[in-house]
Every structure is written in structure tokens, then in C-alpha cells.
Short mmCIF file of C-alpha atoms and ligand atoms in Angstrom, two decimals:
data_model
loop_
_atom_site.label_atom_id
_atom_site.label_comp_id
_atom_site.label_asym_id
_atom_site.label_seq_id
_atom_site.Cartn_x
_atom_site.Cartn_y
_atom_site.Cartn_z
CA MET O 118 146.71 62.39 -76.02
CA THR O 119 146.52 65.78 -74.45
CA ALA O 120 149.50 68.06 -74.78
CA MET O 121 152.10 67.29 -77.40
CA ASN O 122 152.31 70.83 -78.62
CA ASN O 123 151.51 72.83 -75.55
CA THR O 124 153.83 74.95 -73.46
CA GLU O 125 156.02 73.60 -70.60
CA THR O 126 153.70 74.89 -67.92
CA HIS O 127 150.65 73.02 -69.59
CA GLN O 128 149.89 69.92 -67.51
CA ILE O 129 150.82 66.97 -69.72
CA TRP O 130 148.36 64.02 -69.39
CA PRO O 131 146.15 65.35 -66.56
CA ARG O 132 144.24 62.08 -66.11
CA VAL O 133 146.28 58.86 -65.17
CA THR O 134 145.34 55.23 -64.43
CA VAL O 135 147.72 53.19 -62.48
CA ILE O 136 147.01 49.60 -62.71
CA GLY O 137 148.23 47.57 -59.67
CA ALA O 138 148.00 48.61 -56.14
CA GLY O 139 151.24 46.82 -54.92
CA ALA O 140 154.23 48.54 -53.45
CA MET O 141 155.09 50.33 -56.49
CA GLY O 142 151.86 51.24 -58.14
CA ALA O 143 150.37 52.72 -54.71
CA GLN O 144 153.45 55.09 -54.37
CA ILE O 145 153.24 56.06 -58.23
CA ALA O 146 149.68 56.90 -57.73
CA GLY O 147 150.68 58.90 -54.75
CA VAL O 148 153.29 60.81 -56.75
CA ILE O 149 150.98 61.50 -59.54
CA ALA O 150 148.10 62.74 -57.09
CA ARG O 151 150.70 65.11 -55.50
CA SER O 152 151.41 66.67 -58.95
CA GLY O 153 148.03 67.82 -59.11
CA ARG O 154 146.62 65.27 -61.53
CA ASP O 155 143.50 63.01 -61.13
CA VAL O 156 144.52 59.37 -60.66
CA VAL O 157 142.47 56.10 -60.90
CA LEU O 158 144.22 53.39 -59.02
CA ALA O 159 143.20 49.99 -60.42
CA ASP O 160 143.60 46.67 -58.86
CA THR O 161 141.38 43.42 -59.01
CA SER O 162 141.82 43.10 -55.19
CA ALA O 163 139.69 45.52 -53.25
CA GLU O 164 141.93 44.65 -50.22
CA ALA O 165 144.97 45.69 -52.17
CA LEU O 166 143.35 49.17 -52.77
CA GLN O 167 142.38 49.54 -49.25
CA ARG O 168 146.03 48.88 -48.08
CA ALA O 169 147.47 51.22 -50.63
CA LEU O 170 145.08 54.08 -49.46
CA ALA O 171 146.05 53.32 -45.89
CA MET O 172 149.76 53.41 -46.64
CA LEU O 173 149.49 56.71 -48.36
CA ASP O 174 147.38 58.20 -45.76
CA SER O 175 149.86 57.19 -43.27
CA ARG O 176 152.97 58.30 -45.20
CA TRP O 177 151.36 61.70 -45.93
CA GLU O 178 150.24 62.03 -42.32
CA SER O 179 153.98 61.64 -41.18
CA SER O 180 155.04 64.24 -43.85
CA VAL O 181 152.24 66.75 -42.27
CA THR O 182 153.48 65.93 -38.80
CA LYS O 183 157.22 66.74 -39.94
CA GLY O 184 155.93 70.15 -41.37
CA ARG O 185 156.84 68.83 -44.97
CA MET O 186 153.25 68.89 -46.26
CA THR O 187 150.27 71.06 -45.19
CA ALA O 188 147.09 69.16 -44.15
CA GLU O 189 145.40 70.77 -46.90
CA ALA O 190 147.79 69.57 -49.57
CA LYS O 191 147.29 66.17 -48.02
CA LEU O 192 143.75 66.19 -48.32
CA THR O 193 143.74 67.51 -51.75
CA ALA O 194 146.24 64.84 -52.96
CA TYR O 195 144.07 62.20 -51.29
CA GLN O 196 140.92 63.22 -52.85
CA ARG O 197 142.57 63.06 -56.23
CA ILE O 198 142.80 59.32 -56.16
CA SER O 199 139.76 57.31 -56.94
CA THR O 200 140.05 53.40 -56.94
CA THR O 201 138.44 50.71 -59.07
CA THR O 202 138.58 46.84 -59.00
CA GLU O 203 138.09 46.91 -62.90
CA PRO O 204 141.31 47.78 -64.41
CA VAL O 205 140.21 47.83 -67.98
CA ALA O 206 137.19 49.94 -67.40
CA GLY O 207 139.44 52.19 -65.06
CA CYS O 208 141.34 53.11 -68.27
CA ALA O 209 138.44 54.44 -70.28
CA GLN O 210 139.15 58.23 -69.53
CA ALA O 211 142.86 57.98 -69.06
CA ASP O 212 145.47 60.16 -71.05
CA LEU O 213 148.04 58.03 -69.66
CA VAL O 214 148.15 54.31 -68.32
CA ILE O 215 151.00 53.11 -65.99
CA GLU O 216 150.75 49.34 -65.52
CA ALA O 217 152.53 47.98 -62.33
CA ILE O 218 151.24 44.58 -61.97
CA ILE O 219 153.10 41.28 -61.47
CA GLU O 220 156.36 40.82 -63.50
CA ARG O 221 154.97 38.27 -65.70
CA VAL O 222 155.05 39.12 -69.50
CA ASP O 223 151.97 37.06 -70.31
CA ALA O 224 149.97 38.84 -67.72
CA LYS O 225 151.16 42.25 -69.04
CA ARG O 226 150.46 41.44 -72.66
CA ASP O 227 147.00 40.05 -71.69
CA LEU O 228 146.06 43.24 -69.83
CA PHE O 229 147.31 45.46 -72.62
CA ALA O 230 145.49 43.62 -75.11
CA ALA O 231 142.25 44.24 -73.19
CA ILE O 232 143.17 47.82 -72.56
CA GLY O 233 144.24 48.42 -76.10
CA GLU O 234 140.72 47.51 -77.36
CA THR O 235 138.84 49.95 -74.91
CA THR O 236 141.02 53.14 -74.33
CA PRO O 237 140.98 56.16 -76.82
CA VAL O 238 143.57 55.43 -79.49
CA GLY O 239 145.42 58.50 -78.38
CA ALA O 240 145.87 57.47 -74.85
CA VAL O 241 149.64 56.73 -73.99
CA LEU O 242 150.25 53.27 -72.42
CA SER O 243 153.20 52.56 -70.35
CA THR O 244 154.56 49.71 -68.17
CA ASN O 245 156.62 50.07 -64.99
CA SER O 246 158.33 46.75 -65.71
CA SER O 247 161.82 46.40 -64.53
CA SER O 248 162.29 43.31 -66.51
CA PHE O 249 160.57 43.57 -69.90
CA VAL O 250 161.47 45.95 -72.64
CA PRO O 251 158.55 47.87 -74.72
CA SER O 252 158.73 45.73 -77.65
CA GLN O 253 158.07 42.57 -75.53
CA ILE O 254 154.55 44.03 -75.08
CA ALA O 255 153.73 46.87 -77.42
CA ASP O 256 152.62 44.67 -80.31
CA VAL O 257 149.35 43.70 -78.49
CA VAL O 258 147.94 47.35 -78.79
CA PRO O 259 146.66 49.10 -81.65
CA ASN O 260 149.08 52.00 -82.53
CA PRO O 261 152.33 50.57 -80.67
CA GLY O 262 153.93 54.12 -81.21
CA ARG O 263 152.04 55.25 -78.10
CA PHE O 264 153.57 52.45 -75.97
CA LEU O 265 156.69 52.84 -73.73
CA GLY O 266 158.23 52.05 -70.45
CA LEU O 267 158.17 54.26 -67.34
CA HIS O 268 160.31 52.81 -64.66
CA PHE O 269 160.02 54.09 -61.08
CA PHE O 270 162.08 53.15 -58.18
CA ASN O 271 161.23 51.88 -54.70
CA PRO O 272 160.08 53.65 -52.55
CA ALA O 273 158.58 55.75 -55.50
CA LEU O 274 157.40 58.58 -53.31
CA VAL O 275 161.00 59.26 -52.35
CA MET O 276 163.23 58.14 -55.16
CA LYS O 277 163.83 60.83 -57.89
CA CYS O 278 164.71 58.68 -60.87
CA VAL O 279 162.20 57.52 -63.55
CA GLU O 280 163.65 55.82 -66.56
CA VAL O 281 161.84 56.49 -69.70
CA ILE O 282 162.31 53.68 -72.15
CA ALA O 283 161.68 53.88 -75.87
CA GLY O 284 160.82 50.83 -77.83
CA PRO O 285 161.77 50.67 -81.46
CA ASP O 286 158.34 51.78 -82.39
CA THR O 287 157.83 54.47 -79.79
CA ASP O 288 156.73 57.71 -81.27
CA PRO O 289 159.61 60.31 -80.62
CA GLN O 290 157.02 62.95 -79.71
CA ILE O 291 155.54 60.74 -77.12
CA LEU O 292 159.04 60.15 -75.74
CA ASP O 293 159.61 63.79 -75.47
CA ALA O 294 156.18 64.33 -73.80
CA ALA O 295 156.89 61.50 -71.24
CA THR O 296 160.23 63.27 -70.45
CA LYS O 297 158.40 66.47 -69.58
CA PHE O 298 155.67 64.55 -67.80
CA VAL O 299 158.24 63.10 -65.58
CA GLU O 300 159.72 66.42 -64.75
CA GLN O 301 156.26 67.62 -64.04
CA ILE O 302 155.66 64.96 -61.57
CA ASP O 303 158.98 66.19 -59.80
CA LYS O 304 161.15 63.33 -60.90
CA GLY O 305 164.32 63.26 -62.81
CA PRO O 306 164.02 61.39 -66.16
CA VAL O 307 166.71 59.15 -67.56
CA VAL O 308 166.03 58.47 -71.20
CA LEU O 309 166.81 55.07 -72.69
CA ARG O 310 167.12 55.71 -76.38
CA LYS O 311 167.06 52.11 -77.17
CA GLU O 312 166.14 48.98 -75.42
CA ILE O 313 168.41 47.01 -73.15
CA ASN O 314 167.23 44.41 -70.63
CA GLY O 315 167.45 45.87 -67.18
CA PHE O 316 167.83 49.61 -68.40
CA VAL O 317 170.49 51.66 -66.63
CA ALA O 318 170.01 51.74 -62.89
CA ASN O 319 169.08 47.95 -62.41
CA ARG O 320 172.02 46.98 -64.56
CA ILE O 321 174.51 48.62 -62.29
CA LEU O 322 172.49 47.62 -59.15
CA ASN O 323 172.59 44.01 -60.31
CA ALA O 324 176.42 44.12 -60.74
CA VAL O 325 176.65 45.17 -57.35
CA ARG O 326 174.18 42.42 -56.01
CA ASP O 327 175.80 39.74 -57.86
CA GLU O 328 179.15 40.63 -56.27
CA ALA O 329 177.45 40.88 -52.79
CA ILE O 330 176.02 37.37 -53.25
CA HIS O 331 179.32 36.04 -54.57
CA LEU O 332 181.03 37.34 -51.39
CA LEU O 333 178.30 35.79 -49.13
CA GLU O 334 178.02 32.44 -50.92
CA GLY O 335 181.90 32.21 -50.77
CA GLY O 336 181.89 32.52 -47.13
CA TYR O 337 184.06 35.79 -47.25
CA ALA O 338 181.88 38.09 -45.18
CA SER O 339 178.52 38.22 -43.61
CA VAL O 340 175.18 39.82 -44.83
CA THR O 341 175.49 42.44 -42.18
CA ASP O 342 179.14 43.30 -43.02
CA ILE O 343 178.72 43.40 -46.73
CA ASP O 344 175.94 45.98 -46.06
CA ARG O 345 178.02 47.72 -43.68
CA ALA O 346 180.79 48.00 -46.30
CA CYS O 347 178.59 49.47 -48.92
CA ARG O 348 177.13 51.93 -46.51
CA THR O 349 180.41 53.04 -44.63
CA ALA O 350 182.86 52.56 -47.24
CA LEU O 351 180.92 53.73 -50.43
CA GLY O 352 178.25 55.96 -49.05
CA TYR O 353 175.31 53.83 -50.31
CA PRO O 354 172.02 54.82 -48.34
CA MET O 355 171.50 51.07 -47.63
CA GLY O 356 173.49 47.88 -48.55
CA PRO O 357 172.55 45.48 -51.40
CA PHE O 358 170.90 42.82 -48.81
CA GLU O 359 168.90 45.55 -47.14
CA LEU O 360 167.82 46.86 -50.46
CA MET O 361 166.67 43.32 -51.58
CA ASP O 362 164.72 43.11 -48.43
CA LEU O 363 163.02 46.44 -49.22
CA THR O 364 162.31 45.79 -52.81
CA GLY O 365 161.31 42.15 -52.46
CA ILE O 366 163.56 39.29 -53.02
CA ASP O 367 161.07 37.76 -55.28
CA ILE O 368 161.21 40.97 -57.50
CA GLY O 369 164.99 40.44 -58.15
CA TYR O 370 164.32 36.79 -58.57
CA LEU O 371 161.82 37.41 -61.37
CA THR O 372 163.95 40.16 -62.96
CA LYS O 373 166.86 37.81 -63.30
CA THR O 374 164.77 34.88 -64.47
CA ALA O 375 163.52 37.04 -67.13
CA ARG O 376 166.98 38.25 -68.17
CA PHE O 377 168.21 34.53 -68.09
CA GLU O 378 165.39 33.57 -70.47
CA ALA O 379 166.28 36.32 -72.72
CA THR O 380 169.95 35.76 -72.90
CA GLY O 381 170.51 32.23 -72.00
CA ASP O 382 173.62 33.34 -70.22
CA THR O 383 174.02 31.47 -66.78
CA ARG O 384 175.51 34.41 -65.32
CA ASP O 385 172.09 36.26 -65.58
CA ALA O 386 170.37 33.35 -63.77
CA PRO O 387 169.19 34.07 -60.17
CA SER O 388 171.80 32.89 -57.63
CA ARG O 389 171.19 29.82 -55.31
CA THR O 390 170.90 31.85 -52.36
CA VAL O 391 168.07 34.01 -53.79
CA THR O 392 166.20 31.16 -55.39
CA ASP O 393 166.23 29.20 -52.03
CA LYS O 394 164.78 32.26 -50.28
CA VAL O 395 161.98 32.74 -52.74
CA ARG O 396 161.16 29.12 -52.56
CA ALA O 397 161.06 29.41 -48.79
CA GLY O 398 158.64 32.40 -49.15
CA HIS O 399 161.27 34.57 -47.08
CA LEU O 400 160.81 37.57 -49.53
CA GLY O 401 162.11 40.38 -47.44
CA ARG O 402 160.33 43.08 -45.22
CA LYS O 403 156.97 42.05 -46.68
CA THR O 404 157.03 38.59 -45.20
CA GLY O 405 159.00 39.67 -42.04
CA ARG O 406 162.07 37.55 -43.03
CA GLY O 407 164.51 37.88 -45.94
CA PHE O 408 168.19 38.42 -45.40
CA TYR O 409 167.23 40.01 -42.02
CA LEU O 410 164.43 39.20 -39.56
CA TYR O 411 161.73 42.04 -38.73
CA ASP O 412 159.33 42.44 -36.13
CA GLU O 413 155.54 43.35 -36.73
CA HIS O 414 156.43 47.09 -37.02
CA GLY O 415 159.19 46.51 -39.59
CA SER O 416 162.09 47.04 -37.16
CA LYS O 417 165.06 45.10 -38.03
CA LEU O 418 165.75 42.27 -35.53
CA GLY O 419 169.06 40.89 -36.89
CA GLU O 420 170.45 38.75 -39.57
CA SER O 421 168.28 35.93 -40.86
CA PRO O 422 169.98 32.42 -41.21
CA THR O 423 170.88 32.19 -44.98
CA THR O 424 171.44 28.61 -45.60
CA ALA O 425 170.98 26.69 -48.98
CA ALA O 426 167.76 25.22 -47.47
CA GLU O 427 166.56 28.17 -45.57
CA GLY O 428 165.71 25.97 -42.67
CA ASP O 429 163.50 23.69 -44.76
CA PRO O 430 164.54 20.08 -44.94
CA THR O 431 162.64 19.42 -48.09
CA HIS O 432 164.97 21.94 -49.94
CA GLY O 433 168.59 21.78 -51.04
N1 LIG L 109 157.95 54.49 -48.62
C1 LIG L 109 157.87 55.65 -48.82
N2 LIG L 109 158.70 56.57 -48.03
C2 LIG L 109 159.79 56.00 -47.31
C3 LIG L 109 159.85 54.68 -47.21
C4 LIG L 109 159.01 53.86 -48.08
N3 LIG L 109 159.19 52.44 -47.96
N4 LIG L 109 161.07 54.45 -46.44
C5 LIG L 109 161.48 55.71 -46.05
N5 LIG L 109 160.66 56.74 -46.67
C6 LIG L 109 160.71 58.09 -46.42
C7 LIG L 109 160.65 58.56 -45.00
O1 LIG L 109 159.30 58.75 -44.75
C8 LIG L 109 161.50 59.75 -45.01
O2 LIG L 109 160.78 60.87 -45.52
P1 LIG L 109 160.91 62.34 -44.97
O3 LIG L 109 162.25 62.72 -45.54
O4 LIG L 109 159.81 63.08 -45.43
O5 LIG L 109 160.92 62.37 -43.31
C9 LIG L 109 162.61 59.62 -46.08
O6 LIG L 109 161.94 58.49 -46.82
C10 LIG L 109 163.93 59.15 -45.41
O7 LIG L 109 163.56 57.85 -44.52
P2 LIG L 109 164.46 57.50 -43.26
O8 LIG L 109 164.99 58.76 -42.77
O9 LIG L 109 163.47 56.64 -42.39
O10 LIG L 109 165.42 56.58 -43.79
P3 LIG L 109 166.87 56.75 -44.83
O11 LIG L 109 167.16 58.18 -44.72
O12 LIG L 109 167.44 55.68 -44.71
O13 LIG L 109 165.93 56.73 -46.18
C11 LIG L 109 165.52 55.38 -48.10
C12 LIG L 109 165.14 55.61 -46.61
C13 LIG L 109 165.05 56.45 -48.98
C14 LIG L 109 164.76 54.12 -48.55
C15 LIG L 109 167.13 55.33 -48.33
O14 LIG L 109 167.64 54.27 -47.55
C16 LIG L 109 167.43 54.94 -49.73
O15 LIG L 109 167.59 55.60 -50.59
N6 LIG L 109 167.60 53.59 -49.95
C17 LIG L 109 168.03 52.99 -51.21
C18 LIG L 109 166.74 52.94 -52.05
C19 LIG L 109 167.01 52.22 -53.67
O16 LIG L 109 168.23 52.15 -53.86
N7 LIG L 109 165.95 52.13 -54.21
C20 LIG L 109 166.18 51.62 -55.54
C21 LIG L 109 165.72 50.35 -55.56
S1 LIG L 109 165.88 49.38 -57.06
C22 LIG L 109 164.33 49.47 -57.73
O17 LIG L 109 163.49 50.12 -57.10
C23 LIG L 109 164.21 48.81 -59.04
C24 LIG L 109 163.02 48.21 -59.15
O18 LIG L 109 163.01 47.73 -60.51
C25 LIG L 109 162.84 47.05 -58.26
#
């Protein structure tokens, strides 16, 4: 660990490895590169790494065009990112590891067990999980005091919040350093002093989502009108269905499944509508169909039929 006792201006954790080059991991790597740190972006899929770099290139190019970033800053940030298809080896030099792989606790535990054996014992290990609290993973690493949650929001290049989640064993000094790290990467930390499933923002978001689904399933209003109410009556930047399409309907499904498994409370289980969409492979923007339909450029075409069977006669 690099900077527990240093001044505010000292760069905390200058070498970061982000594991998982999906929608979250790619943008987290971009945020960290923009903060002047060296980032290793690791994913077993070379294709996912290519897609991640192309996405960052295109997002940053658009910022340059809009005059929000200089061409030089773009080049510098881009050059700070290196990639590897060997996630465990990619952590060997890291001061901080941020895991952003699939939301399955077994996969995360297996990964951290392997990383725990090879990373320096002082390296801080964190998960971007939206479902799992640190104590569900930390016991697989030597020195679980260095383990915590760092939960970013989608799209991570834009959203300011990062939840910093302490497990029961997390060293308070590491929690403090993580909070400063989040500020240094130009985000706003929200500290969870103790574990609770869903943390702060997703618990509130889920309550809104549940009510939106309740209104839809009860036939009270359409997807479009529920979204419109949230935007035009409540000032939300996007409605709950538009947001599920952005973040991935499967992510919300896995989050609720994990919560249901933890609590056994049927109110925590994924809704019928969401389950049917996941089974039909209608996962939102990334598949071109979710609660809305999208063209190949990502432009919204209109509302997608939302039926119990999602148009598949083998379901329902
Ligand atoms: N990736 C990166 N940047 C994006 C983006 C994306 N997918 N979509 C939009 N942006 C950028 C644009 O490039 C633009 O940047 P600029 O200001 O430099 O030009 C900026 O965001 C604004 O975009 P737009 O003008 O096109 O559109 P909006 O004003 O509608 O903003 C939005 C888009 C930022 C996505 C906004 O609609 C929003 O804040 N939506 C709510 C997002 C939200 O609630 N996220 C939390 C999800 S929950 C979660 O992540 C939890 C996890 O556990 C799943």
C-alpha cells in the first residue's frame, strides 16, 4: 500500500488494475487513467479489451470535439492504459485492484483467491459489486483488512458517486485512504460504515423500480408514460425503464436474485416482467431490445412489447 500517511496532494494508489472490461470496468479504467494513474485493464477476452479501448477512444474523441478535453490530455490518458488477458498476472504490480467481473459471487471469490496469492500483501483489493457485501468475499484473501467495496455507477465516466463499502474487517485506515482516493479521481465518495445489501443508491433506485414495475404489471400506465412521469414530474434525468435498458436488465435481475437469496423475502425477488425479459435475452440497449427497441446506432425506436412471454411461445 502506497500512501496511508502522506499529504492530501500525494497520489494515493498510483498503480491500479481493473479486472473486467465490460461496460463498468472499461469506464472505471478510463476514469482512473484521467486522474493521472497507470491502469492495467484485464479481461480474459481480448475482444472485450478491444471494445473497451475503442469505446474510450470514441468517448474521449467526442469530448475533444466539444472542447471539454484537449487532444493531448486524451492521448496521455489513453497511453496510461495497458491491457492484459491474464487478470491474475495483471495484478502483480497493483497498489489497488478493482474487480468488475460478472455478478456471481463464486466467480468473484475464485478470482480473489487467486489474486490474494500473488499480489503484494499490502495491495488493496476491492469489488465493484452492486450485490455482494465485502464479507461475502474478503475471507478468501490473506489479510481481509485490505478488502472493501468500491461501487461505481453507470455510466462511470459521468456519474459522480462512488460508494465506499466497509466490511466488518476492513482496516479503518484503508477506508480513509479509499475515500481520499475517490476524491482524487474526481468522484464523490459515499461511505457505508457497515454492510447492507444494495448499499444506499441502489436501495433507493430499487424502491422506485419496484413501484414502476408494479404500475406496469397492474396495467395502470405504459413504460413510456411511467418514464415520462419520472422525468417531467420528478426531474429524474431518465425514467426507471430507460435506466434499466442502459444499465442492463440482467444486472438488475442478478442483483435482485442475490438479494432474494440473502433475505428469502419474496418482495426482493426479481419481477415476472424482468425475469421474462432476461429469459428472452432482451437485456436493454446492449441487445437492441429491452423495455424499448433500439437501432444499430443506439437510437430509441419506440416501446418494446412487454408481455409475460416476450413474444416467445415457449415461455409463460
Ligand atoms: N457512457 C459515457 N458517457 C456518456 C454515456 C455513456 N453511456 N451516455 C452519455 N454520456 C455522456 C455524454 O457524452 C455527455 O457528455 P458531455 O457532457 O461531455 O457532452 C453527457 O454524458 C450527457 O449526455 P447526453 O447529453 O447525451 O444525455 P443526458 O444529458 O441525458 O445524460 C446520462 C446522459 C448522464 C446517462 C443521464 O441521462 C443520467 O444521469 N441518467 C441516469 C443515470 C443513472 O441513474 N445511473 C445510475 C444507474 S444505477 C447503477 O449504475 C448501479 C449499478 O449497480 C448497476
